[in-house]
mmCIF file of C-alpha atoms in Angstrom:
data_model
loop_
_atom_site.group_PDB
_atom_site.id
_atom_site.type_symbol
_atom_site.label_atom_id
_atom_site.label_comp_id
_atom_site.label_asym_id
_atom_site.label_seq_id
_atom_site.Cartn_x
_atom_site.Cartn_y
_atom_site.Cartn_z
ATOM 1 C CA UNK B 128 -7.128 -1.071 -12.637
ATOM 2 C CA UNK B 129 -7.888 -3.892 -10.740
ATOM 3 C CA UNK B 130 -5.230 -5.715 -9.713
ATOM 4 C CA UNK B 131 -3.810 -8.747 -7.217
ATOM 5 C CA UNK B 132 0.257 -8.644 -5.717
ATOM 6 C CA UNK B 133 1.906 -10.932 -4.194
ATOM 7 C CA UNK B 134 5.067 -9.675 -3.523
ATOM 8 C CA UNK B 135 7.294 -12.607 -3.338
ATOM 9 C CA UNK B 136 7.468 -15.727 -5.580
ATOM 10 C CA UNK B 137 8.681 -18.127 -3.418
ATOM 11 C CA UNK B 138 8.664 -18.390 0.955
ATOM 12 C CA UNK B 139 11.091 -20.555 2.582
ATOM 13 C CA UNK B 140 10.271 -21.514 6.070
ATOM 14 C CA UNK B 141 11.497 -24.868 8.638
ATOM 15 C CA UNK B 142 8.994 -27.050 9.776
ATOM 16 C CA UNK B 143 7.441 -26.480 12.766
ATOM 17 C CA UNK B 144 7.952 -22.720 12.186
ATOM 18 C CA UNK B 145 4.956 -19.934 11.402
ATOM 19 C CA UNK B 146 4.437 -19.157 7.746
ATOM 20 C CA UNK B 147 3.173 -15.968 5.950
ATOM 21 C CA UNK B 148 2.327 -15.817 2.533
ATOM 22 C CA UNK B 149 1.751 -11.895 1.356
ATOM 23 C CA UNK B 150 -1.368 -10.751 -0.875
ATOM 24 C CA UNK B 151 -2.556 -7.312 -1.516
ATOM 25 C CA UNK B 152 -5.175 -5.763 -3.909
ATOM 26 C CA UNK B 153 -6.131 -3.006 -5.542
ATOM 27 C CA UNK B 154 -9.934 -2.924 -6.088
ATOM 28 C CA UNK B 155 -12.909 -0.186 -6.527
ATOM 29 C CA UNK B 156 -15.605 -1.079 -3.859
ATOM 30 C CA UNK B 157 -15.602 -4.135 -1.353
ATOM 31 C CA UNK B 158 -13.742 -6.427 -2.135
ATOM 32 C CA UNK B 159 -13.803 -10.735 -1.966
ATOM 33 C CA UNK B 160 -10.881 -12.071 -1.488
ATOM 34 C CA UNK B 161 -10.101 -16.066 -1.753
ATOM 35 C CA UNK B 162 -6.899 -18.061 -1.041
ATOM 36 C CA UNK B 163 -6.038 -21.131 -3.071
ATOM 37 C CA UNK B 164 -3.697 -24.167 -2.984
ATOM 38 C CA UNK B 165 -1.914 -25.786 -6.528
ATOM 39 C CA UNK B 166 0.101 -28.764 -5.577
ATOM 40 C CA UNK B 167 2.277 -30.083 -8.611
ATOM 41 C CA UNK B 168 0.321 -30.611 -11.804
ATOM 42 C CA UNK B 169 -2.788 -30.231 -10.382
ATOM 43 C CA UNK B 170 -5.705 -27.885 -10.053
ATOM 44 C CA UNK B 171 -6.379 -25.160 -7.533
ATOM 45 C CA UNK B 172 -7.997 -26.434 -4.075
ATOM 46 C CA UNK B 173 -9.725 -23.683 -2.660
ATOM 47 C CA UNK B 174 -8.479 -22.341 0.874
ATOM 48 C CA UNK B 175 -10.604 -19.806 2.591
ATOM 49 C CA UNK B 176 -12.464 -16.590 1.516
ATOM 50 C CA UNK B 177 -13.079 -13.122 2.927
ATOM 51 C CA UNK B 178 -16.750 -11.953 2.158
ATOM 52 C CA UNK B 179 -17.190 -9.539 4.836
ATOM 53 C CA UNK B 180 -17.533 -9.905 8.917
ATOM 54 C CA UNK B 181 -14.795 -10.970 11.128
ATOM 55 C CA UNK B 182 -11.154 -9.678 9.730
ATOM 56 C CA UNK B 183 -9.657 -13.173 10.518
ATOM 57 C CA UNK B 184 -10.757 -16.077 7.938
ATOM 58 C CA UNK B 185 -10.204 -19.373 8.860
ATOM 59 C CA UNK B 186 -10.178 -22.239 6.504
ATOM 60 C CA UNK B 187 -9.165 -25.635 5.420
ATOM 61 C CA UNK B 188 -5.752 -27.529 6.530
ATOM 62 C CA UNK B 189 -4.932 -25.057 9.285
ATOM 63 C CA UNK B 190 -4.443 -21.803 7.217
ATOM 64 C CA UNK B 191 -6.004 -18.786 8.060
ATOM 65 C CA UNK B 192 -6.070 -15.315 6.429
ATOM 66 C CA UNK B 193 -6.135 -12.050 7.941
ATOM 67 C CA UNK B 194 -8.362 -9.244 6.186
ATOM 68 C CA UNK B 195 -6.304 -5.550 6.485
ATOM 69 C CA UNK B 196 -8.877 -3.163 4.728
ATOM 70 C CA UNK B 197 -6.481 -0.173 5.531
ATOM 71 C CA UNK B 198 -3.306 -1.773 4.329
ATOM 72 C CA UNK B 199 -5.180 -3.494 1.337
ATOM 73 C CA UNK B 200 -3.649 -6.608 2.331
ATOM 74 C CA UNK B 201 -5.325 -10.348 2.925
ATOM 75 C CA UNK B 202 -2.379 -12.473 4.162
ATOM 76 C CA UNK B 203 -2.359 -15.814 4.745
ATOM 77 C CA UNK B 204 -1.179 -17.858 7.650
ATOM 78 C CA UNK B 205 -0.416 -21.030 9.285
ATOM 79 C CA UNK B 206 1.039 -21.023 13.146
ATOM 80 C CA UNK B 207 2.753 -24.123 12.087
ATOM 81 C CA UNK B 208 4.054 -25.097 8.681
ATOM 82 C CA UNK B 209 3.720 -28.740 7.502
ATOM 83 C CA UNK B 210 6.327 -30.336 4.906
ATOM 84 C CA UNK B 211 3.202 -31.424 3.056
ATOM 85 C CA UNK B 212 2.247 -27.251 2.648
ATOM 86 C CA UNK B 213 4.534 -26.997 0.065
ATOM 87 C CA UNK B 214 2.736 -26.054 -2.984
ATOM 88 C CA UNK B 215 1.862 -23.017 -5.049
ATOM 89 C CA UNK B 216 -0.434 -20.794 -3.339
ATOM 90 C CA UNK B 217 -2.574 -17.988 -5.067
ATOM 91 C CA UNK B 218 -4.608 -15.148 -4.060
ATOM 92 C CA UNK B 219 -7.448 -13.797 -5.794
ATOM 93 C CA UNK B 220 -10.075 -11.046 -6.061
ATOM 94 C CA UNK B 221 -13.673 -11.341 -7.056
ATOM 95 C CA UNK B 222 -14.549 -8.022 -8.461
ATOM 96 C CA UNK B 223 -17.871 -6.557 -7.007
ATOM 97 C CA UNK B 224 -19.826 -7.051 -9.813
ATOM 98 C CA UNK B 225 -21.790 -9.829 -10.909
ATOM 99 C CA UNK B 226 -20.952 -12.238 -13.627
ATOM 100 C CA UNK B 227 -17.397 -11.497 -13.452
ATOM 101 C CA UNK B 228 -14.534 -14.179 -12.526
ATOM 102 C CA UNK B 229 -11.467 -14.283 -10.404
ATOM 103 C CA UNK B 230 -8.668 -11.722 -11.075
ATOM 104 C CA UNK B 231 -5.802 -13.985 -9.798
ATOM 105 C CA UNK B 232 -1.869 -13.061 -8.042
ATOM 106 C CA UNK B 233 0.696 -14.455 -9.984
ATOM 107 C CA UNK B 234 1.734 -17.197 -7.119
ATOM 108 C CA UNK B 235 3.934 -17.485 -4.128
ATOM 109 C CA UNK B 236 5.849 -20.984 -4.121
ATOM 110 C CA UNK B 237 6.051 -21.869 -0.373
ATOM 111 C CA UNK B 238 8.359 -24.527 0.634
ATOM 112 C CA UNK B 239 8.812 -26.031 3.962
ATOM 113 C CA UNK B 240 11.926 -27.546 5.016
ATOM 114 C CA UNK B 241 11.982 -30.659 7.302
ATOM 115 C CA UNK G 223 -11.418 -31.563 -8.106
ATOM 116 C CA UNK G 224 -14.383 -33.562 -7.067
ATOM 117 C CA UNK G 225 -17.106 -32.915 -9.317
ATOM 118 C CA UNK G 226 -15.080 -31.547 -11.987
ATOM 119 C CA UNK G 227 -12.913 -33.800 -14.739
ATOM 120 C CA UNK G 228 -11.123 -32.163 -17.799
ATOM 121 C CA UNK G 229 -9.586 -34.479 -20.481
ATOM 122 C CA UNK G 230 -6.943 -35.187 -21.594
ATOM 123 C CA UNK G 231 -4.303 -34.913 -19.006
ATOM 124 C CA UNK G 232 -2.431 -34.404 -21.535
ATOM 125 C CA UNK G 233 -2.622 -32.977 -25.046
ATOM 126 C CA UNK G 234 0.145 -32.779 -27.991
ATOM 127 C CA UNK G 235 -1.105 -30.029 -30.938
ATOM 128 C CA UNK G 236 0.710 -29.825 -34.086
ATOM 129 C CA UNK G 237 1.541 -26.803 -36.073
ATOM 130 C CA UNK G 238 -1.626 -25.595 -37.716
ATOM 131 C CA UNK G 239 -4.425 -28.073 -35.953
ATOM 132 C CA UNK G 240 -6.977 -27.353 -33.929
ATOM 133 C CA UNK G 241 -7.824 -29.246 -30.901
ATOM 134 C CA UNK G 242 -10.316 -29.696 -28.204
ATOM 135 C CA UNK G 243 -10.133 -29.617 -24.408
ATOM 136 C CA UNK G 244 -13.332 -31.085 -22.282
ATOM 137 C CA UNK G 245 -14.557 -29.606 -19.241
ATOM 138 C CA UNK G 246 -17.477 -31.600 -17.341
ATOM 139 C CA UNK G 247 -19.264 -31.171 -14.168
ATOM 140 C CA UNK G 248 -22.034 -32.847 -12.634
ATOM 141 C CA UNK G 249 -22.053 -30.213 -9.418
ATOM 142 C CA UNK G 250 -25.286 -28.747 -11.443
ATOM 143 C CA UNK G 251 -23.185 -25.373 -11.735
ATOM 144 C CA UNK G 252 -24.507 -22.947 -13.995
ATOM 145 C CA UNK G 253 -21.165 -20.891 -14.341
ATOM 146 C CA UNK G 254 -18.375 -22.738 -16.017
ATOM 147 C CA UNK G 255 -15.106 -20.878 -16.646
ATOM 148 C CA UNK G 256 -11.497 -21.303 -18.568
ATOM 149 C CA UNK G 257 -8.121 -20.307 -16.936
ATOM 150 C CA UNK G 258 -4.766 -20.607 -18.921
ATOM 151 C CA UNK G 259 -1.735 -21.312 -16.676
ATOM 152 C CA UNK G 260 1.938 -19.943 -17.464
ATOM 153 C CA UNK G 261 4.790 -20.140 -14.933
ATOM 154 C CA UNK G 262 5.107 -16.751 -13.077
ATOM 155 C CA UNK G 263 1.801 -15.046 -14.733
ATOM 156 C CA UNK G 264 -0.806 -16.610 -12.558
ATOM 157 C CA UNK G 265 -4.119 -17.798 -13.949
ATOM 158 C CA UNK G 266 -5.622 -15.622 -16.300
ATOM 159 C CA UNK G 267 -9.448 -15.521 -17.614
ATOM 160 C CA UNK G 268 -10.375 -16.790 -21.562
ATOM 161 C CA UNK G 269 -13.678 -17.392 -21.667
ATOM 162 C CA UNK G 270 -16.835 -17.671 -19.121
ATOM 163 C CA UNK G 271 -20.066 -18.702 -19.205
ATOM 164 C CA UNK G 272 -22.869 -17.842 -16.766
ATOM 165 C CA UNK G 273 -25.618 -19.663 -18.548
ATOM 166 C CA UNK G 274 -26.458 -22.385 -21.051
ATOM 167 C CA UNK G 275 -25.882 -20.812 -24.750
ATOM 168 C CA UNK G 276 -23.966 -17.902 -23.428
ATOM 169 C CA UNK G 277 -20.451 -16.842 -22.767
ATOM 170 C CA UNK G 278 -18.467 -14.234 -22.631
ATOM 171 C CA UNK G 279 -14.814 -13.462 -23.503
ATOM 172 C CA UNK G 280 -12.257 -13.060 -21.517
ATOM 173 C CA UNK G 281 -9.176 -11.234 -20.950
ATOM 174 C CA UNK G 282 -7.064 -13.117 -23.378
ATOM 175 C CA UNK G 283 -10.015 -15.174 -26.017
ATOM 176 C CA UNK G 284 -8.130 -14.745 -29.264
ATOM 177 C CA UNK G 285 -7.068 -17.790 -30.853
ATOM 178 C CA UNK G 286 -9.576 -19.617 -28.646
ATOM 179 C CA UNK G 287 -13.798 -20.851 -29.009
ATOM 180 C CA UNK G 288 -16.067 -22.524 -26.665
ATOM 181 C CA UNK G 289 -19.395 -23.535 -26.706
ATOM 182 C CA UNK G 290 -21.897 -24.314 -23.955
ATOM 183 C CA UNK G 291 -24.758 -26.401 -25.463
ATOM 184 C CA UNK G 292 -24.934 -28.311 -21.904
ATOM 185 C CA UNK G 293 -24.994 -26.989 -18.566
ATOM 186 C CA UNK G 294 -22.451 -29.721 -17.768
ATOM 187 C CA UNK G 295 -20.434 -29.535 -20.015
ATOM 188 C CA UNK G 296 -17.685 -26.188 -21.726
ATOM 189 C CA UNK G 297 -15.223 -27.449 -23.956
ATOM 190 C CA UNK G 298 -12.471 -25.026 -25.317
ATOM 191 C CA UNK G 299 -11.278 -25.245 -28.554
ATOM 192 C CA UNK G 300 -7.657 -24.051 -29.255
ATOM 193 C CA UNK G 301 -7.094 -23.182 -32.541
ATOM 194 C CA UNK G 302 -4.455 -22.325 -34.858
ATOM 195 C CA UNK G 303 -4.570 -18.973 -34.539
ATOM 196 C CA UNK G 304 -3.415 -19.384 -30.869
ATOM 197 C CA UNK G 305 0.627 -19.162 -31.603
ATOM 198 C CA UNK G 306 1.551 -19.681 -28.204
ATOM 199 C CA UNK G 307 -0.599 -22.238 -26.879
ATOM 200 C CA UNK G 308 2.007 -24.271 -24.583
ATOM 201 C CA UNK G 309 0.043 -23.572 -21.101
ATOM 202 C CA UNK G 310 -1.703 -25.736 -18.557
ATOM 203 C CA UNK G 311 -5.823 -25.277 -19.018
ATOM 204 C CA UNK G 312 -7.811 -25.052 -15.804
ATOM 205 C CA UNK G 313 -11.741 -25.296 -15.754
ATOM 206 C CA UNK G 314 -13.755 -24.139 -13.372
ATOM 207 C CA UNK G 315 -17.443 -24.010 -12.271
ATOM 208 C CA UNK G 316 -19.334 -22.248 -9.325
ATOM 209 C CA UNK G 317 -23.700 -22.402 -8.780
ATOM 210 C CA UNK G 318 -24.793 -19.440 -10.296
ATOM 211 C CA UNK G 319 -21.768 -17.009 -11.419
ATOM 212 C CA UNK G 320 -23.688 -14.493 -10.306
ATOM 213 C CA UNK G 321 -23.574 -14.195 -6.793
ATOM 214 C CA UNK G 322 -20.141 -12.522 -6.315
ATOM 215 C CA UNK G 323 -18.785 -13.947 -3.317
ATOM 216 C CA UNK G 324 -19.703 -17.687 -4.849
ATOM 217 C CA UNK G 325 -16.470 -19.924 -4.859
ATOM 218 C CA UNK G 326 -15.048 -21.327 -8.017
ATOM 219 C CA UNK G 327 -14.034 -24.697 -7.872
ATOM 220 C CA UNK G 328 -11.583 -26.085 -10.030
ATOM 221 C CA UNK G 329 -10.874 -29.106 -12.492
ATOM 222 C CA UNK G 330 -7.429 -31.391 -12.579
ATOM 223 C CA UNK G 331 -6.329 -29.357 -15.702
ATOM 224 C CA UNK G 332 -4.938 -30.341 -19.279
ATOM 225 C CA UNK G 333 -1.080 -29.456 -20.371
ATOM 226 C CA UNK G 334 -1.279 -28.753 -23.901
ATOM 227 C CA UNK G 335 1.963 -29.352 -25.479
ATOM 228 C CA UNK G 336 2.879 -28.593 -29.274
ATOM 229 C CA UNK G 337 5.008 -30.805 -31.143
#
């Protein structure tokens, strides 16, 4: 089955500090891989994507995700956490077929600490 | 959100009603999609459509309907066969749907709450 982890529900890291927030998948074929940001009662604000090319995504705010096709992993990372980061952060997988719609983790809660 | 708007922000159901959420775009996206929200299960999939007149079920339809009449526009209809239907609803739209590595972008989202 096709499937999303992330392995922890909630990150705790100090301002200033590097963050990591886990993802694998489990997929048939190539998969595309997206990173997105919930803040509090709001919707999802898209991140970054892999599609295929360079292993290391870079996207919006200063996060960046690194593709890991042999450890089924797409993590993402900031060098430098913000207080403002804290949100609710998901992973998801498009499947490689057409016409079909995110498969989505079920959230890692990252909160930075001032 | 930009480009997106779902209404209400919030909505109150009682026992045995049916009620509407709206989804509208005006990014002239032919896919629209509907995501249900629970705390600790992620988003998961009701209902997409790729075209105008045509959608397709998702992993957890029952106890929902849509309809797609306008490429703008995808309400969802929760009805009373939907026992559980305390969530927050996200809407989404990307260009075509069918170009797998499109991006979905996503609406504010509606907390339905039952009274």
């Amino acid at each position: 089955a096709q499937s999303v982890a992330q392995p922890e529900d909630q990150v705790n890291v100090a301002e200033g500090n590097p963050l990591t927030v886990k993802c694998t998948y489990s997929v048939s074929g190539n998969p595309y891989l997206f990173w997105y940001v919930q803040y509090p009662n709001r919707g999802l604000q898209f991140l970054l994507k892999y599609i295929t090319g360079d292993n290391l995504v870079k996207g919006s705010y200063g996060f960046e995700a690194e593709f890991n096709k042999s450890q089924t992993s797409f993590h993402l990372k900031k060098p430098s956490a913000l207080v403002s980061d804290s949100a609710l952060y998901f992973c998801a997988v498009r499947l490689n077929q057409a016409g079909t719609a995110l498969i989505f983790g079920k959230g890692t809660t990252l909160s930075v600490s001032s | 959100d930009g480009g997106i708007t779902q209404s209400p922000k919030y909505l109150f159901r009682k026992e045995g009603q049916n009620v509407t959420l709206s989804c509208e775009q005006n990014l002239n996206h032919d896919a629209m999609y509907w995501y249900r929200q629970d705390p600790g299960q992620g988003l998961r999939l009701i209902y997409y459509s790729q075209i105008v007149n045509d959608f397709q079920k998702g992993d957890i339809a029952e106890g929902y309907s849509v309809s797609r009449e306008k490429k703008e526009s995808f309400p969802l209809t929760v009805t009373s066969a939907q026992k559980n239907p305390t969530a927050f609803y996200l809407c989404a739209s990307s260009p075509t749907g069918g170009a797998i590595t499109e991006t979905q972008y996503f609406g504010p989202g509606t907390r339905l709450l039952v009274l």
